[in-house]
Tab-separated table of C-alpha atoms in Angstrom:
chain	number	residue	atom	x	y	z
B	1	UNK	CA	52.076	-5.879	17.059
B	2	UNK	CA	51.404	-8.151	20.464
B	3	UNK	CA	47.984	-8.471	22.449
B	4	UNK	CA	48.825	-6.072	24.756
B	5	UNK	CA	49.631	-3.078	22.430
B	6	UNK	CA	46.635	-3.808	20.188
B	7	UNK	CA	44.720	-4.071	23.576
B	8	UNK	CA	46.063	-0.450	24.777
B	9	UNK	CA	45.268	1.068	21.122
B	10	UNK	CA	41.564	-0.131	21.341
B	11	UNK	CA	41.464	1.039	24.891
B	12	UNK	CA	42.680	4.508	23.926
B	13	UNK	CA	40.097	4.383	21.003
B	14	UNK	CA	37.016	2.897	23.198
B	15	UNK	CA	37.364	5.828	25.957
B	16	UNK	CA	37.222	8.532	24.134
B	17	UNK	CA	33.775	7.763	22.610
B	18	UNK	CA	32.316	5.197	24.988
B	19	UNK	CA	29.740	7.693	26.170
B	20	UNK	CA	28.868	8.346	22.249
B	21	UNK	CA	28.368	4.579	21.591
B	22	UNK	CA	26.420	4.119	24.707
B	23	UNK	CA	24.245	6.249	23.976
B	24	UNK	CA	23.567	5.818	20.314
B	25	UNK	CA	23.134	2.004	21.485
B	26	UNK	CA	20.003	3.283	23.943
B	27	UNK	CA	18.718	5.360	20.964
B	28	UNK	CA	19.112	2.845	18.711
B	29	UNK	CA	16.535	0.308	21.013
B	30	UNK	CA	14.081	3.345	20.936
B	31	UNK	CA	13.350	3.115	17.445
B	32	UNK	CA	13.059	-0.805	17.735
B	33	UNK	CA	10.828	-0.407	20.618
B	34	UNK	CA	8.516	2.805	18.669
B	35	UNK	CA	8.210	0.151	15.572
B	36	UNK	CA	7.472	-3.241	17.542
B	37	UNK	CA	4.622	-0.594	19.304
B	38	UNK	CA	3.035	-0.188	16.128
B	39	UNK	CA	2.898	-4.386	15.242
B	40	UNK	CA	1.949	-4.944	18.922
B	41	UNK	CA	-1.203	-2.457	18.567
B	42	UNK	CA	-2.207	-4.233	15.425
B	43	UNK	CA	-2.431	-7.274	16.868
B	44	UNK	CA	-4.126	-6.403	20.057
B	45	UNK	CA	-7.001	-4.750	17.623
B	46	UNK	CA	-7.084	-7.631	15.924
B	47	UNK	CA	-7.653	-9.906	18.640
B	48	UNK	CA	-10.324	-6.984	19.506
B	49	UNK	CA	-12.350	-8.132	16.655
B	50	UNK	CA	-12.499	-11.586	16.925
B	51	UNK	CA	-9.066	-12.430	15.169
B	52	UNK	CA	-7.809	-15.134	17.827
B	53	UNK	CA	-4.335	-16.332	17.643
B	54	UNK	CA	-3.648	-20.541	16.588
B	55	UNK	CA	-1.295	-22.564	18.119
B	56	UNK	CA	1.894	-23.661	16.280
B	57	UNK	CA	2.196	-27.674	16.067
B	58	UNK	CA	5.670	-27.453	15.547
B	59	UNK	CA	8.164	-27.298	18.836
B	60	UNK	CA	7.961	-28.608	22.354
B	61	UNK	CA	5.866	-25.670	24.281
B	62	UNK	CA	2.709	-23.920	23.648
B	63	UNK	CA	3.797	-21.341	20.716
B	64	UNK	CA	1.152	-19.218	18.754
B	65	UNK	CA	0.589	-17.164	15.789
B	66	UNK	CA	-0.770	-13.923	16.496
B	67	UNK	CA	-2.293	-12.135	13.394
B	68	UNK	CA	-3.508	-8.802	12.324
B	69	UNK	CA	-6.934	-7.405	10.512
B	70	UNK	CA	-6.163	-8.793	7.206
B	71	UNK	CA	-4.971	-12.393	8.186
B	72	UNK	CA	-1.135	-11.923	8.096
B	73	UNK	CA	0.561	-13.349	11.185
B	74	UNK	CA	2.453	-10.598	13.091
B	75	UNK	CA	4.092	-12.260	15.830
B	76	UNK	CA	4.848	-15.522	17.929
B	77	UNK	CA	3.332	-15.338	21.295
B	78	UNK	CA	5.162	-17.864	24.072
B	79	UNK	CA	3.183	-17.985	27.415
B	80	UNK	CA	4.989	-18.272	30.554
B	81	UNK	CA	2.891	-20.868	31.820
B	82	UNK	CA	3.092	-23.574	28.408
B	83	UNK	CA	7.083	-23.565	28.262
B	84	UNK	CA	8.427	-26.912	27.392
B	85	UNK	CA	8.017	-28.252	30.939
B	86	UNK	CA	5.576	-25.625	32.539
B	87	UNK	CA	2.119	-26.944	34.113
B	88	UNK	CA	-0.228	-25.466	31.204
B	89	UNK	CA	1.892	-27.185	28.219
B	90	UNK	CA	-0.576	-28.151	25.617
B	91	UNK	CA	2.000	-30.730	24.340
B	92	UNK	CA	2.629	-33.819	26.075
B	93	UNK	CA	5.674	-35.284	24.835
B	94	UNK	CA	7.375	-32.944	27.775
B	95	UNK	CA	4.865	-34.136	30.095
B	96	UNK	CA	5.777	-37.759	29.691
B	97	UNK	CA	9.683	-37.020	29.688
B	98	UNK	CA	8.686	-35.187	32.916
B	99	UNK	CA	6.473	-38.317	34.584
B	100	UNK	CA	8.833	-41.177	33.302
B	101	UNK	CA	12.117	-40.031	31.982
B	102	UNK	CA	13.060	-37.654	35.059
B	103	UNK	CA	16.610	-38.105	34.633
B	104	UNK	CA	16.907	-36.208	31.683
B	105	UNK	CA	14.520	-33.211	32.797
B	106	UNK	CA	15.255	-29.756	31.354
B	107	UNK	CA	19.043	-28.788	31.423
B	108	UNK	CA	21.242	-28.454	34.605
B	109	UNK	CA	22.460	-25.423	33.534
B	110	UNK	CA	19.628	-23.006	33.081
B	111	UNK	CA	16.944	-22.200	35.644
B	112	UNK	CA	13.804	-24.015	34.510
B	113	UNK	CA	10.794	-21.932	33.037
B	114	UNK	CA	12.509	-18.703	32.115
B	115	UNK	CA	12.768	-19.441	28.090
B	116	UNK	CA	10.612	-16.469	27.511
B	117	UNK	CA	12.703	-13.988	29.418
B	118	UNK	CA	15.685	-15.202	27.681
B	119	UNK	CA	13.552	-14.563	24.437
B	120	UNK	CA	13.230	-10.878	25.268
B	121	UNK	CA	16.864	-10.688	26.832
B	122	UNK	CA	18.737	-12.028	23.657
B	123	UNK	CA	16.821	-9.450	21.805
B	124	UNK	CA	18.128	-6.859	24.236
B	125	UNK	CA	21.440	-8.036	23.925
B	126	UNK	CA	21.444	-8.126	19.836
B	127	UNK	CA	19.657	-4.496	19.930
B	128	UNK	CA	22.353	-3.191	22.108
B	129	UNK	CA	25.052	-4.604	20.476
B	130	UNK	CA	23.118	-3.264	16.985
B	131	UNK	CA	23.248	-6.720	15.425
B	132	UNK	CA	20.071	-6.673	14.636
B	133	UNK	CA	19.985	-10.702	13.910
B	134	UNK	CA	17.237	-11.441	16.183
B	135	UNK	CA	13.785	-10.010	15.505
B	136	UNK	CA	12.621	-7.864	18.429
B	137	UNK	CA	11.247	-9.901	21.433
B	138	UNK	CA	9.258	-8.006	23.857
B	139	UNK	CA	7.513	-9.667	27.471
B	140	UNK	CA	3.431	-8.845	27.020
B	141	UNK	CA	0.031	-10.018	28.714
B	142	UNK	CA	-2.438	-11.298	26.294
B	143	UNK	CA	-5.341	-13.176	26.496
B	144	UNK	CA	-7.568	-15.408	24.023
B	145	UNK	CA	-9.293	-18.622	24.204
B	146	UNK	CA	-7.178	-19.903	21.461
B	147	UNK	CA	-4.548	-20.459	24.756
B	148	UNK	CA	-4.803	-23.126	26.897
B	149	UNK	CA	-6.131	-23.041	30.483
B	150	UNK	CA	-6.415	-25.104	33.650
B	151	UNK	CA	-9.948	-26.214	33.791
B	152	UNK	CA	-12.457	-27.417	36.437
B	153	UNK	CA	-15.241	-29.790	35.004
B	154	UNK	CA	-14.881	-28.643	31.370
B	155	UNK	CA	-14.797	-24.802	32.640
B	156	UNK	CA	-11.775	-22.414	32.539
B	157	UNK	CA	-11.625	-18.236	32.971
B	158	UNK	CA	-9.938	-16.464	29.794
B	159	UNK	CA	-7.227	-14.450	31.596
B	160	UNK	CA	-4.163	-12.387	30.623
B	161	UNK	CA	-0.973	-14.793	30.167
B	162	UNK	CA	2.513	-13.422	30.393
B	163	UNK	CA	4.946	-14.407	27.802
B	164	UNK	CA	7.340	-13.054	24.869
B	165	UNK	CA	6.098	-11.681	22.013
B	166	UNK	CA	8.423	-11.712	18.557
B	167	UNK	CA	7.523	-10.494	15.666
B	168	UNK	CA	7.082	-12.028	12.788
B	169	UNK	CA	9.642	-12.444	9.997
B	170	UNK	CA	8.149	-13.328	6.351
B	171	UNK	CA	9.662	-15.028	3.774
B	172	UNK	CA	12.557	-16.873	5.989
B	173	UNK	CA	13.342	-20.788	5.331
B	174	UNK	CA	15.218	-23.357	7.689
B	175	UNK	CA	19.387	-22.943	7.127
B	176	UNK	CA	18.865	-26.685	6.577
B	177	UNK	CA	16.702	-25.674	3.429
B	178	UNK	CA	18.493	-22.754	1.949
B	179	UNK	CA	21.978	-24.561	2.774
B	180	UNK	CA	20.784	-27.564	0.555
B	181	UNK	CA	19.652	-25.662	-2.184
B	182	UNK	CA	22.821	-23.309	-2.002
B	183	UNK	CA	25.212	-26.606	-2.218
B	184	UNK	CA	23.043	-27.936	-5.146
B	185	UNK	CA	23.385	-24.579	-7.406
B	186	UNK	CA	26.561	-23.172	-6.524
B	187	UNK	CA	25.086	-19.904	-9.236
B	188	UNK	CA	22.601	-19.399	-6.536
B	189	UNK	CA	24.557	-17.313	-4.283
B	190	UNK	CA	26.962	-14.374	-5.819
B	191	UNK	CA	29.957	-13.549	-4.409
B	192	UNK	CA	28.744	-10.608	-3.028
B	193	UNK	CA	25.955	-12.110	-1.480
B	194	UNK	CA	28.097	-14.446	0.267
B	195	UNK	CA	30.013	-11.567	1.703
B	196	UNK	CA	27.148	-10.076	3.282
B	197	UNK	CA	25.682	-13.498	4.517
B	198	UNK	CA	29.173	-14.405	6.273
B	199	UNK	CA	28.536	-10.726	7.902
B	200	UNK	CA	25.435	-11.772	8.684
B	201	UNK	CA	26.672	-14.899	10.083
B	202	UNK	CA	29.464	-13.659	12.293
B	203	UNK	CA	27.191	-10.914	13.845
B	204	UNK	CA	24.709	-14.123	14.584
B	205	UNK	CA	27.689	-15.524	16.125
B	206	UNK	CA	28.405	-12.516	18.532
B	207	UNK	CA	25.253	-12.730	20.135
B	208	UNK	CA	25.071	-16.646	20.769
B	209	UNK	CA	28.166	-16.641	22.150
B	210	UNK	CA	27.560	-13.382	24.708
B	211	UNK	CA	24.422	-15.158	25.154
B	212	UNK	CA	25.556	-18.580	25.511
B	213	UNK	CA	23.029	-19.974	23.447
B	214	UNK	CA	22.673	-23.997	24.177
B	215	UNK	CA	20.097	-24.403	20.967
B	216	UNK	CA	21.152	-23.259	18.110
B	217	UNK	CA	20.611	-25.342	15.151
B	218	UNK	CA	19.575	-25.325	11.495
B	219	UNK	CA	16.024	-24.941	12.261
B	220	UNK	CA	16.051	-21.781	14.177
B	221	UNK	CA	18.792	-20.045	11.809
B	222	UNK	CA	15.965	-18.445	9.246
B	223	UNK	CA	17.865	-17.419	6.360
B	224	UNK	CA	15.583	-14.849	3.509
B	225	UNK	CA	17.292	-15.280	0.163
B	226	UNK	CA	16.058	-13.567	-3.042
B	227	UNK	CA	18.927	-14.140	-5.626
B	228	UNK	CA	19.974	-10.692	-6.872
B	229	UNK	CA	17.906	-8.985	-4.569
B	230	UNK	CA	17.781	-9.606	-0.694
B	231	UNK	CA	19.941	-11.713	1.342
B	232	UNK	CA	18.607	-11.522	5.304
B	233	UNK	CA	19.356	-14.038	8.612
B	234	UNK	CA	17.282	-14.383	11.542
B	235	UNK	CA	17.943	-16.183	14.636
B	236	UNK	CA	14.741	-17.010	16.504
B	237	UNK	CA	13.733	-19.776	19.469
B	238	UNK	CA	16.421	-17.829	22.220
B	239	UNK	CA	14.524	-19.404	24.991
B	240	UNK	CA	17.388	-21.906	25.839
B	241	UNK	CA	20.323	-19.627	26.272
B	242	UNK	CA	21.510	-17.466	29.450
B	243	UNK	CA	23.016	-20.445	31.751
B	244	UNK	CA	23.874	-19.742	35.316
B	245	UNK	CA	27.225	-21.648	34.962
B	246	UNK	CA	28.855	-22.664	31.775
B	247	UNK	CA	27.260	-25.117	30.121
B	248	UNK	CA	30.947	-27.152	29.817
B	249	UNK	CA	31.447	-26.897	33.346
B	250	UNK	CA	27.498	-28.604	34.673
B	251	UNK	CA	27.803	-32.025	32.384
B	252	UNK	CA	30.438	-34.023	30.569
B	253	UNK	CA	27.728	-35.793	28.735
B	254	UNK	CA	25.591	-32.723	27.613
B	255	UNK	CA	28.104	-29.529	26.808
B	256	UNK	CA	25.834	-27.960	24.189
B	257	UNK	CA	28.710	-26.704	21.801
B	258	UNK	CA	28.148	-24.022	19.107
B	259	UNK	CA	26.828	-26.250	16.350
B	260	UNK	CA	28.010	-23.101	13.973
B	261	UNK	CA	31.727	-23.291	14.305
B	262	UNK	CA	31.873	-26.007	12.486
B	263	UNK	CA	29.993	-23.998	9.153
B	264	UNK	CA	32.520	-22.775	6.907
B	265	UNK	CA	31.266	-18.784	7.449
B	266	UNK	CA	32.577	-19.528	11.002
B	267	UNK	CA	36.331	-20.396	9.590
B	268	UNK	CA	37.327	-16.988	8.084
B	269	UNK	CA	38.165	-14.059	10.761
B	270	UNK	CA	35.683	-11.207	11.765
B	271	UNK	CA	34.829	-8.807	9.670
B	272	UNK	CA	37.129	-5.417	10.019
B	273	UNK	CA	34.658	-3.072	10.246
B	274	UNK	CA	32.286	-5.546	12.454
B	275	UNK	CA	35.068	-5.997	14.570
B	276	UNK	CA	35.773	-1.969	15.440
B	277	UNK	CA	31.694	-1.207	15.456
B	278	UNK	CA	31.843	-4.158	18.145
B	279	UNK	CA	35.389	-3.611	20.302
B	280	UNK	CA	34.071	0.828	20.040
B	281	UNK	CA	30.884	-0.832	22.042
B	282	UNK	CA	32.130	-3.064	24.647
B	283	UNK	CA	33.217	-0.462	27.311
B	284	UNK	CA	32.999	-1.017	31.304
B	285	UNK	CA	29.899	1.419	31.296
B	286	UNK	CA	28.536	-0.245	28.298
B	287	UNK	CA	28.809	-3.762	29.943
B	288	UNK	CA	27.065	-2.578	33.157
B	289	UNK	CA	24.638	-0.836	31.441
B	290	UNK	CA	23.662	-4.177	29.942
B	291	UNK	CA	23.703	-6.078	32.445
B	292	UNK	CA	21.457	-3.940	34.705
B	293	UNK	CA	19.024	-4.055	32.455
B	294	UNK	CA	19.229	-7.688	31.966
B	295	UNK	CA	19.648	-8.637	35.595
B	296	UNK	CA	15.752	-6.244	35.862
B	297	UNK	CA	14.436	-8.585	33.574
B	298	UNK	CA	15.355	-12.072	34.553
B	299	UNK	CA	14.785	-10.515	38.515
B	300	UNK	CA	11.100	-10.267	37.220
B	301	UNK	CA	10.659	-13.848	36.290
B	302	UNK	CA	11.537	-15.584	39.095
B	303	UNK	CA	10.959	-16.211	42.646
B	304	UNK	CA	12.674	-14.075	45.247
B	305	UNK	CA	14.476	-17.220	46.353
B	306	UNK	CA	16.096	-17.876	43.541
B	307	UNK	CA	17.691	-14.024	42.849
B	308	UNK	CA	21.272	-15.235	43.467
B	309	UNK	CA	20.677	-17.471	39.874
B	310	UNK	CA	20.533	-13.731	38.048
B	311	UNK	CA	23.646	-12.895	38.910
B	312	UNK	CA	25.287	-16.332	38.124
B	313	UNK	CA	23.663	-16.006	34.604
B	314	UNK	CA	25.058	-12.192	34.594
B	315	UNK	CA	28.808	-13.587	35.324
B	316	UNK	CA	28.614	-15.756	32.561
B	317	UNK	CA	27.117	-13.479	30.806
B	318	UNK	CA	30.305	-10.921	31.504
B	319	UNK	CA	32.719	-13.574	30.922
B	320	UNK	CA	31.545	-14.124	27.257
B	321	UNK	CA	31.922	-10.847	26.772
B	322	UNK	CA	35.462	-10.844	28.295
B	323	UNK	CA	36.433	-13.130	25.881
B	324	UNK	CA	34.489	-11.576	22.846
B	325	UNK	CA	36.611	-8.810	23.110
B	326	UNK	CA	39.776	-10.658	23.384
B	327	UNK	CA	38.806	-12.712	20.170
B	328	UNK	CA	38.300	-9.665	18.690
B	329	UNK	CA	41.661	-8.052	19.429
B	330	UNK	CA	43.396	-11.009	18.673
B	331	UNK	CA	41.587	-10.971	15.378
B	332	UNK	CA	40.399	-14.571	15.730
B	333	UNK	CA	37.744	-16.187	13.325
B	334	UNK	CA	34.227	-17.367	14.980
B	335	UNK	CA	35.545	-21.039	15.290
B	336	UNK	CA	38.249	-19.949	17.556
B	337	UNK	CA	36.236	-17.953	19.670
B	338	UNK	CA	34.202	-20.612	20.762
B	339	UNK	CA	37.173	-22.663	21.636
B	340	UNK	CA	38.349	-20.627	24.092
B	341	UNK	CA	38.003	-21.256	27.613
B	342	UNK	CA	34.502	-20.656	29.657
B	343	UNK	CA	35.274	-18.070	32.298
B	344	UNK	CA	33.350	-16.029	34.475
B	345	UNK	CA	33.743	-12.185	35.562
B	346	UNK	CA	32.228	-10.599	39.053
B	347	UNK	CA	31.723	-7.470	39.611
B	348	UNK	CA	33.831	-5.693	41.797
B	349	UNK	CA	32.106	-2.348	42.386
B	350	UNK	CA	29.329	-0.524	40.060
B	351	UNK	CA	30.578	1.856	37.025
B	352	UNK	CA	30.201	5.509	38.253
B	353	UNK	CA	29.125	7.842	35.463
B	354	UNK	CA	30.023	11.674	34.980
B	355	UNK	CA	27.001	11.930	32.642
B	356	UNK	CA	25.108	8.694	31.959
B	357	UNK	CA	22.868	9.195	29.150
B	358	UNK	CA	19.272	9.014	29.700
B	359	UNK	CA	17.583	5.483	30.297
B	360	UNK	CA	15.556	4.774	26.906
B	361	UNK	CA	13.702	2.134	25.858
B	362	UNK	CA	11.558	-0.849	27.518
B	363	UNK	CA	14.185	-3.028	28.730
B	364	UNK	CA	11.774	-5.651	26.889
B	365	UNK	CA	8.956	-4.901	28.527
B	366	UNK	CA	5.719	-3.889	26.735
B	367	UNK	CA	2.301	-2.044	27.653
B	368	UNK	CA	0.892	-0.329	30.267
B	369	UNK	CA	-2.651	-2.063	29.859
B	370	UNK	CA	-3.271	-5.784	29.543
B	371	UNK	CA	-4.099	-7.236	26.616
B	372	UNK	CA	-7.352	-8.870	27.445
B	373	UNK	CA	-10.466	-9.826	24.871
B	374	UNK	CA	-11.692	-6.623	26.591
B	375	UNK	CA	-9.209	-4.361	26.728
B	376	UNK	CA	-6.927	-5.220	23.693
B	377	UNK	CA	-6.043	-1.865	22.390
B	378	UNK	CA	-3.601	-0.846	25.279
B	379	UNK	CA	-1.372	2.288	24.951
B	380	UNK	CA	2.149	1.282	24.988
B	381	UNK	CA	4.399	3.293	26.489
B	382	UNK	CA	8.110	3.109	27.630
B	383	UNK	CA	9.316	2.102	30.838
B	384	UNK	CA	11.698	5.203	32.493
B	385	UNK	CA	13.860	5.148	35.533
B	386	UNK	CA	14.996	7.921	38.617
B	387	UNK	CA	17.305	9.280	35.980
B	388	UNK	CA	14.642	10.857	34.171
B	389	UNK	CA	11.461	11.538	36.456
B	390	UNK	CA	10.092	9.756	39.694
B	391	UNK	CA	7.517	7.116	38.460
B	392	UNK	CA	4.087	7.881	38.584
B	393	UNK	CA	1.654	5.973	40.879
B	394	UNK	CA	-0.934	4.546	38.228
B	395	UNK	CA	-4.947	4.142	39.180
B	396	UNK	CA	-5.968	0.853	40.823
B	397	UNK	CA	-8.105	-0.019	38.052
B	398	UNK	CA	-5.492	0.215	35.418
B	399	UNK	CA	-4.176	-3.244	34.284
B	400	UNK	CA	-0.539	-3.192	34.687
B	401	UNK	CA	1.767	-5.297	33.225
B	402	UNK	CA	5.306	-4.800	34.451
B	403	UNK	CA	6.950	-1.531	35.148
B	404	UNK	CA	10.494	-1.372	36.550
């Protein structure tokens, strides 16, 4: 059968239940966003009581462990304002690669000091899809004086900092670590274990690519494996992904490949039924869906000036998908999806919907309150647009932390 006639059969098969898979993808990000309420209330109580969060020494930015009542580390909070090359970074490697090595400062291709939006937008992205590979990312205001602050004499204010929250995933080693040991013991993994971590894999796969991840290496591929029992991935530190041009296209000296096709899990062809649960998804109204509420959260991030960059990231972010599909209908393996060719897709005119289904979830947003040493047991509630009611004007002395 050629490209085209496969292409016309999945069209045929995509239409017809485009609406269903829209919507089940909005209800599915409602019960990620009613459980990562839950962790998030835990750990604002905790910081309540005294439980402050510590800074991770690991990594180039300011990164910390938030924990709950009893200890047990919930989530990884990333201010805004200690990013890699942000004013406020407690590390100064980044600082002196700022002062003396200008040159090679940040990476042409992504807009500087966003790493925490793309944190919260590649969760969007792996919810929607239902992936589920990365661990849900939401943007929050919290405050502690475990965080670092500008100071005057020795004196700084403890004050709400913006930044992604993630939560917390236990038990996960480095793929550097688990790899090894796999390669040592080839017992270690079963055969049907290896099934389900090449699944795994390739669904990792889907959302670096639509993403256009620029970082992803063995260190931030977490891999949970109980022989005989559990076999789990988790791709975490999303901050460097979301380009506004293709990565291939900005440097000849710095392309950022995908360090994963050249794993052996990326060699064999996508899954069957991974490959109809994904082509059943990618509709014209589920693309624009996805990118409106992407384009809301980078447009929150950065300076008015700069709002043309969101919709360069958005056309790369359409032309992955393009190709996605087209890998998919062609039936190609991982590896040769990320040798095709870099394009990127404008929009001509918005999707107009008969019925859209209602708008769900927080578009990774979080809270209504701040999370301050005062006030750190915030209602969380979920962010609605025109489609379902007008939004409500909110008291003056309420501490509000986004609301689109």
């Amino acid at each position: 059968m050629s490209a085209n006639s496969s292409l016309s059969q999945v069209d045929l098969e995509t239409d017809s239940s485009s609406i269903y898979d829209l919507t089940s993808s909005l209800e599915h990000r409602k019960k990620v966003d009613d459980e990562f309420q839950l962790v998030f209330r835990k750990a604002q109580d905790a910081i309540n009581k005294g439980i402050q969060p510590s800074l991770i020494p690991e990594g180039s930015s300011g990164s910390y462990f938030v924990y709950g009542l009893e200890g047990e580390i919930l989530g990884v909070f990333k201010p805004k304002d200690e990013e890699p090359f942000a004013s406020l970074n407690p590390k100064w490697p980044k600082f002196f690669q700022r002062m003396l090595c200008f040159c090679c400062f940040g990476r042409a291709c992504l807009i500087p000091n966003t790493g925490y939006l793309s944190e919260a937008a590649a969760s969007i992205v792996s919810e929607m899809l239902q992936l589920d590979v990365v661990p849900t990312t939401r943007i929050v205001k919290l405050a502690s004086p475990s965080f670092f602050y500008s100071r005057f004499f020795g004196h700084y204010d403890v004050r709400p900092k913006e930044g992604s929250f993630q939560l917390y995933v236990n038990g996960y080693e480095s793929g550097n670590t688990v790899f090894a040991r796999w390669n040592y013991d080839k017992n270690l993994l079963s055969e049907e274990e290896e099934a389900k971590f090449q699944l795994l894999f390739q669904k990792m796969c889907i959302v670096d690519y639509v993403i256009r991840n620029t970082d992803r290496h063995m260190d931030n591929l977490l891999v949970r494996h109980v022989p005989g029992h559990e076999i789990n991935l988790a791709a975490i530190d999303n901050g460097l992904a979301f380009p506004v041009r293709h990565p291939e296209c900005t440097s000849r000296f710095r392309s950022f490949p995908f360090r994963w096709s050249n794993l052996p899990w990326a060699q064999a062809e996508f899954d069957q039924t991974l490959r109809r649960h994904v082509l059943s998804l990618l509709t014209p109204q589920f693309v624009h869906r996805l990118c409106v509420d992407l384009k809301k959260l980078f447009r929150h991030g950065i300076a008015s000036s700069n709002y043309m960059l969101v919709n360069s990231q958005l056309r790369v972010v359409r032309g992955q998908i393009w190709n996605l599909r087209q890998a998919l209908i062609a039936n190609e393996s991982p590896c040769d999806m990320a040798r095709r060719d870099p394009i990127i897709v404008s929009r001509s005119s918005d999707i107009e919907m008969r019925n859209p289904p209602p708008h769900r979830g927080m578009i990774g947003l979080l809270s209504s309150r701040l999370a301050t040493p005062t006030n750190n047991s915030a209602d969380v509630t979920n962010t609605k647009t025109a489609i379902e009611e007008e939004p409500k004007k909110v008291p003056e002395d309420d501490n509000l932390l986004i609301n689109f």
